[in-house]
mmCIF file of C-alpha atoms in Angstrom:
data_model
loop_
_atom_site.group_PDB
_atom_site.id
_atom_site.type_symbol
_atom_site.label_atom_id
_atom_site.label_comp_id
_atom_site.label_asym_id
_atom_site.label_seq_id
_atom_site.Cartn_x
_atom_site.Cartn_y
_atom_site.Cartn_z
ATOM 1 C CA GLU A 345 133.005 101.629 115.422
ATOM 2 C CA PRO A 346 130.291 102.784 112.996
ATOM 3 C CA GLU A 347 129.601 106.494 112.982
ATOM 4 C CA VAL A 348 127.434 109.107 111.347
ATOM 5 C CA THR A 349 129.296 111.283 108.879
ATOM 6 C CA GLN A 350 128.334 114.683 107.500
ATOM 7 C CA THR A 351 129.554 116.786 104.601
ATOM 8 C CA PRO A 352 130.581 119.475 104.194
ATOM 9 C CA SER A 353 132.009 120.376 107.576
ATOM 10 C CA HIS A 354 131.573 124.072 106.779
ATOM 11 C CA GLN A 355 129.419 125.859 104.231
ATOM 12 C CA VAL A 356 129.215 129.561 103.506
ATOM 13 C CA THR A 357 126.381 130.764 101.312
ATOM 14 C CA GLN A 358 124.646 133.951 100.238
ATOM 15 C CA MET A 359 121.199 134.736 101.554
ATOM 16 C CA GLY A 360 118.559 133.379 99.194
ATOM 17 C CA GLN A 361 120.708 130.557 97.887
ATOM 18 C CA GLU A 362 119.867 126.897 98.200
ATOM 19 C CA VAL A 363 122.051 124.599 100.278
ATOM 20 C CA ILE A 364 122.098 120.845 100.643
ATOM 21 C CA LEU A 365 123.611 119.306 103.719
ATOM 22 C CA ARG A 366 124.544 115.665 103.457
ATOM 23 C CA CYS A 367 124.653 112.896 105.993
ATOM 24 C CA VAL A 368 125.550 109.238 105.894
ATOM 25 C CA PRO A 369 123.804 107.553 108.830
ATOM 26 C CA ILE A 370 125.001 104.374 110.489
ATOM 27 C CA SER A 371 124.325 101.610 107.980
ATOM 28 C CA ASN A 372 121.793 99.444 109.834
ATOM 29 C CA HIS A 373 119.868 102.384 111.285
ATOM 30 C CA LEU A 374 116.395 103.110 110.007
ATOM 31 C CA TYR A 375 115.498 106.362 111.764
ATOM 32 C CA PHE A 376 117.132 109.614 110.746
ATOM 33 C CA TYR A 377 117.021 113.071 112.213
ATOM 34 C CA TRP A 378 118.181 116.612 111.699
ATOM 35 C CA TYR A 379 118.865 118.983 114.548
ATOM 36 C CA ARG A 380 120.378 122.427 114.595
ATOM 37 C CA GLN A 381 122.209 124.516 117.141
ATOM 38 C CA ILE A 382 122.375 128.246 116.690
ATOM 39 C CA LEU A 383 125.518 129.655 118.240
ATOM 40 C CA GLY A 384 125.098 129.988 121.987
ATOM 41 C CA GLN A 385 121.701 128.298 122.011
ATOM 42 C CA LYS A 386 120.462 124.805 122.661
ATOM 43 C CA VAL A 387 120.229 121.913 120.239
ATOM 44 C CA GLU A 388 116.815 121.999 118.520
ATOM 45 C CA PHE A 389 114.975 119.200 116.782
ATOM 46 C CA LEU A 390 114.069 119.829 113.148
ATOM 47 C CA VAL A 391 112.745 116.615 111.640
ATOM 48 C CA SER A 392 112.682 112.836 111.901
ATOM 49 C CA PHE A 393 112.452 110.476 108.942
ATOM 50 C CA TYR A 394 111.496 106.838 108.728
ATOM 51 C CA ASN A 395 110.444 104.543 105.912
ATOM 52 C CA ASN A 396 111.040 107.254 103.329
ATOM 53 C CA GLU A 397 108.785 109.798 104.897
ATOM 54 C CA ILE A 398 108.816 112.473 107.537
ATOM 55 C CA SER A 399 107.489 111.109 110.812
ATOM 56 C CA GLU A 400 107.742 114.247 112.924
ATOM 57 C CA LYS A 401 108.814 117.814 112.354
ATOM 58 C CA SER A 402 109.128 120.913 114.480
ATOM 59 C CA GLU A 403 107.838 124.424 113.890
ATOM 60 C CA ILE A 404 111.286 125.380 112.643
ATOM 61 C CA PHE A 405 110.970 122.920 109.751
ATOM 62 C CA ASP A 406 108.877 125.097 107.451
ATOM 63 C CA ASP A 407 108.380 124.966 103.685
ATOM 64 C CA GLN A 408 111.934 126.151 103.085
ATOM 65 C CA PHE A 409 113.236 122.860 104.403
ATOM 66 C CA SER A 410 113.051 119.421 102.884
ATOM 67 C CA VAL A 411 114.687 116.074 103.520
ATOM 68 C CA GLU A 412 115.409 113.206 101.248
ATOM 69 C CA ARG A 413 117.000 109.818 101.245
ATOM 70 C CA PRO A 414 118.068 109.703 97.599
ATOM 71 C CA ASP A 415 119.782 106.327 97.851
ATOM 72 C CA GLY A 416 120.470 103.619 100.383
ATOM 73 C CA SER A 417 123.100 105.526 102.267
ATOM 74 C CA ASN A 418 122.638 109.304 102.099
ATOM 75 C CA PHE A 419 120.197 111.480 104.008
ATOM 76 C CA THR A 420 120.034 115.117 102.965
ATOM 77 C CA LEU A 421 118.627 118.352 104.312
ATOM 78 C CA LYS A 422 117.837 121.030 101.747
ATOM 79 C CA ILE A 423 117.206 124.655 102.566
ATOM 80 C CA ARG A 424 115.664 126.233 99.478
ATOM 81 C CA SER A 425 116.228 129.918 100.091
ATOM 82 C CA THR A 426 118.541 130.511 103.004
ATOM 83 C CA LYS A 427 118.003 133.307 105.479
ATOM 84 C CA LEU A 428 120.501 134.916 107.796
ATOM 85 C CA GLU A 429 118.865 133.207 110.749
ATOM 86 C CA ASP A 430 119.540 129.785 109.227
ATOM 87 C CA SER A 431 123.169 130.207 110.237
ATOM 88 C CA ALA A 432 123.780 127.394 112.685
ATOM 89 C CA MET A 433 125.442 124.059 113.241
ATOM 90 C CA TYR A 434 123.319 121.329 111.685
ATOM 91 C CA PHE A 435 123.551 117.853 113.144
ATOM 92 C CA CYS A 436 122.343 114.666 111.576
ATOM 93 C CA ALA A 437 121.539 111.708 113.816
ATOM 94 C CA SER A 438 120.383 108.150 113.330
ATOM 95 C CA SER A 439 119.006 105.381 115.501
ATOM 96 C CA ASP A 440 118.150 101.741 115.050
ATOM 97 C CA PRO A 441 114.642 100.285 115.294
ATOM 98 C CA GLY A 442 115.117 98.929 118.795
ATOM 99 C CA LEU A 443 113.568 95.731 120.025
ATOM 100 C CA ALA A 444 110.462 94.412 118.346
ATOM 101 C CA GLY A 445 107.453 95.907 120.064
ATOM 102 C CA GLY A 446 109.678 98.254 122.019
ATOM 103 C CA ARG A 447 110.440 101.901 121.737
ATOM 104 C CA THR A 448 111.619 103.402 118.531
ATOM 105 C CA GLY A 449 114.277 105.991 118.090
ATOM 106 C CA GLU A 450 115.891 105.469 121.420
ATOM 107 C CA THR A 451 119.554 106.315 121.430
ATOM 108 C CA GLN A 452 120.386 108.686 118.630
ATOM 109 C CA TYR A 453 123.933 108.839 117.350
ATOM 110 C CA PHE A 454 125.037 112.202 116.068
ATOM 111 C CA GLY A 455 127.334 113.226 113.273
ATOM 112 C CA PRO A 456 130.007 115.905 113.698
ATOM 113 C CA GLY A 457 127.802 118.608 112.228
ATOM 114 C CA THR A 458 127.912 121.063 109.343
ATOM 115 C CA ARG A 459 128.494 124.666 110.226
ATOM 116 C CA LEU A 460 126.345 126.790 107.922
ATOM 117 C CA LEU A 461 126.993 130.493 107.602
ATOM 118 C CA VAL A 462 124.527 132.586 105.625
ATOM 119 C CA LEU A 463 125.800 135.993 104.559
ATOM 120 C CA ASP B 1309 108.864 127.230 126.509
ATOM 121 C CA GLN B 1310 111.673 125.432 128.279
ATOM 122 C CA GLN B 1311 110.507 121.871 128.651
ATOM 123 C CA VAL B 1312 113.972 120.706 129.651
ATOM 124 C CA LYS B 1313 116.035 122.875 131.932
ATOM 125 C CA GLN B 1314 119.609 122.716 133.047
ATOM 126 C CA ASN B 1315 119.858 125.557 135.476
ATOM 127 C CA SER B 1316 123.609 125.521 135.922
ATOM 128 C CA PRO B 1317 125.290 126.866 132.803
ATOM 129 C CA SER B 1318 128.689 125.833 134.159
ATOM 130 C CA LEU B 1319 130.292 123.651 136.797
ATOM 131 C CA SER B 1320 133.897 123.277 137.943
ATOM 132 C CA VAL B 1321 135.112 120.191 139.781
ATOM 133 C CA GLN B 1322 138.491 118.945 140.951
ATOM 134 C CA GLU B 1323 139.896 115.894 139.237
ATOM 135 C CA GLY B 1324 138.993 112.745 141.162
ATOM 136 C CA ARG B 1325 135.912 114.270 142.786
ATOM 137 C CA ILE B 1326 132.291 113.695 141.859
ATOM 138 C CA SER B 1327 130.575 115.809 139.204
ATOM 139 C CA ILE B 1328 126.816 116.140 139.530
ATOM 140 C CA LEU B 1329 124.901 117.597 136.606
ATOM 141 C CA ASN B 1330 121.228 118.333 137.055
ATOM 142 C CA CYS B 1331 118.300 118.456 134.697
ATOM 143 C CA ASP B 1332 114.625 119.304 135.288
ATOM 144 C CA TYR B 1333 111.719 118.816 132.954
ATOM 145 C CA THR B 1334 108.156 120.020 132.866
ATOM 146 C CA ASN B 1335 106.427 117.658 130.443
ATOM 147 C CA SER B 1336 105.002 114.684 132.318
ATOM 148 C CA MET B 1337 104.785 112.781 129.024
ATOM 149 C CA PHE B 1338 108.563 112.466 128.864
ATOM 150 C CA ASP B 1339 109.541 108.931 129.651
ATOM 151 C CA TYR B 1340 112.947 108.439 128.122
ATOM 152 C CA PHE B 1341 116.020 110.501 128.890
ATOM 153 C CA LEU B 1342 119.501 110.706 127.488
ATOM 154 C CA TRP B 1343 122.675 112.468 128.478
ATOM 155 C CA TYR B 1344 124.998 113.652 125.755
ATOM 156 C CA LYS B 1345 128.481 115.092 125.979
ATOM 157 C CA LYS B 1346 129.661 117.613 123.428
ATOM 158 C CA TYR B 1347 133.149 118.832 122.690
ATOM 159 C CA PRO B 1348 133.654 122.016 120.642
ATOM 160 C CA ALA B 1349 133.251 121.504 116.888
ATOM 161 C CA GLU B 1350 131.903 117.971 117.363
ATOM 162 C CA GLY B 1351 128.428 116.460 117.445
ATOM 163 C CA PRO B 1352 126.800 115.373 120.704
ATOM 164 C CA THR B 1353 128.084 111.990 121.894
ATOM 165 C CA PHE B 1354 125.695 109.642 123.658
ATOM 166 C CA LEU B 1355 126.675 108.894 127.251
ATOM 167 C CA ILE B 1356 123.891 107.128 129.077
ATOM 168 C CA SER B 1357 120.126 106.743 128.994
ATOM 169 C CA ILE B 1358 117.326 106.002 131.414
ATOM 170 C CA SER B 1359 113.753 104.943 130.923
ATOM 171 C CA SER B 1360 111.005 106.104 133.262
ATOM 172 C CA ILE B 1361 110.504 102.546 134.507
ATOM 173 C CA LYS B 1362 113.854 102.847 136.268
ATOM 174 C CA ASP B 1363 115.232 105.292 138.777
ATOM 175 C CA LYS B 1364 118.900 104.569 138.253
ATOM 176 C CA ASN B 1365 121.172 103.422 135.480
ATOM 177 C CA GLU B 1366 124.889 102.928 135.764
ATOM 178 C CA ASP B 1367 127.627 102.595 133.176
ATOM 179 C CA GLY B 1368 131.175 102.708 134.442
ATOM 180 C CA ARG B 1369 131.901 106.113 135.923
ATOM 181 C CA PHE B 1370 128.521 107.463 134.830
ATOM 182 C CA THR B 1371 125.290 107.057 136.777
ATOM 183 C CA VAL B 1372 121.985 108.671 135.944
ATOM 184 C CA PHE B 1373 119.287 109.059 138.578
ATOM 185 C CA LEU B 1374 115.661 109.780 137.754
ATOM 186 C CA ASN B 1375 113.129 111.193 140.206
ATOM 187 C CA LYS B 1376 109.845 111.096 138.328
ATOM 188 C CA SER B 1377 107.776 112.750 141.030
ATOM 189 C CA ALA B 1378 110.145 115.718 141.056
ATOM 190 C CA LYS B 1379 110.642 115.610 137.280
ATOM 191 C CA HIS B 1380 114.335 115.708 137.919
ATOM 192 C CA LEU B 1381 117.298 113.736 136.729
ATOM 193 C CA SER B 1382 120.962 113.967 137.449
ATOM 194 C CA LEU B 1383 124.169 112.636 135.990
ATOM 195 C CA HIS B 1384 126.940 111.643 138.363
ATOM 196 C CA ILE B 1385 130.474 111.238 137.126
ATOM 197 C CA VAL B 1386 132.878 109.673 139.564
ATOM 198 C CA PRO B 1387 135.774 110.025 139.601
ATOM 199 C CA SER B 1388 135.875 113.063 137.341
ATOM 200 C CA GLN B 1389 138.727 113.263 134.865
ATOM 201 C CA PRO B 1390 140.081 116.228 132.878
ATOM 202 C CA GLY B 1391 138.879 114.544 129.670
ATOM 203 C CA ASP B 1392 135.324 114.855 130.984
ATOM 204 C CA SER B 1393 135.503 118.605 130.442
ATOM 205 C CA ALA B 1394 132.772 119.296 127.887
ATOM 206 C CA VAL B 1395 129.220 120.568 127.583
ATOM 207 C CA TYR B 1396 126.658 118.068 128.861
ATOM 208 C CA PHE B 1397 123.148 118.029 127.454
ATOM 209 C CA CYS B 1398 120.146 116.376 128.979
ATOM 210 C CA ALA B 1399 117.549 115.290 126.376
ATOM 211 C CA ALA B 1400 114.038 113.932 126.844
ATOM 212 C CA SER B 1401 111.489 112.172 124.688
ATOM 213 C CA ALA B 1402 107.794 111.345 125.139
ATOM 214 C CA HIS B 1403 106.224 107.920 124.609
ATOM 215 C CA HIS B 1404 106.706 106.831 121.008
ATOM 216 C CA GLY B 1405 108.197 110.219 120.346
ATOM 217 C CA GLN B 1406 111.296 110.394 118.259
ATOM 218 C CA ASN B 1407 112.240 113.998 118.642
ATOM 219 C CA PHE B 1408 114.299 114.643 121.687
ATOM 220 C CA VAL B 1409 114.016 117.958 123.452
ATOM 221 C CA PHE B 1410 117.401 119.151 124.601
ATOM 222 C CA GLY B 1411 118.284 121.216 127.614
ATOM 223 C CA PRO B 1412 120.577 124.221 127.143
ATOM 224 C CA GLY B 1413 123.604 122.334 128.432
ATOM 225 C CA THR B 1414 126.013 122.610 131.351
ATOM 226 C CA ARG B 1415 129.678 123.245 130.710
ATOM 227 C CA LEU B 1416 131.732 121.004 132.978
ATOM 228 C CA SER B 1417 135.346 121.864 133.698
ATOM 229 C CA VAL B 1418 137.396 119.264 135.515
ATOM 230 C CA LEU B 1419 140.455 120.878 136.994
ATOM 231 C CA PRO B 1420 143.696 118.887 137.408
#
């Protein structure tokens, strides 16, 4: 069964450093998402991406964050200058276009997550 | 601003009995709802969805009920199995919206 994969599974970084989290969405999916879950808190939406551009983003997704689809398979989240409060589990998700004329981004399939620890 | 609420942080149920997980929402624009299950150190796994044009959707042991007037949905698992022990998240999306708003989750423990 196709699945979303994420690398690395764990990343430890110093405050102020840049990190890139990588995701390989399900191959025929066209919508991509990043979510995060701070320890003990709920899963929070960061950004959605379609047709090589951001379609929606939350207040959390400020100028420190960027996303890219550098090739036909990878989807990356970059945090330019990490802060302590960026420590969280980051989940990538993808969804297919759905039926023509129907809803988009219906069922989102999640990857296993990358645990980011900023020291 | 809790648009999606799951007021029970935890729930314990005997194996074989019914588990009922509840979710309330405040945004009347939400019209598509998902339930996810999450094991420790794994990503959320899709369980079942429901659109606002329906009030019930069933898939095997899982049934989701939607009461639009009360802005309430529930997930029924019957019969509950020990492997169902996980954190269950309710998530909601508005029309043409792609970002799902998640509830805080309910930890279900199914006791043998």
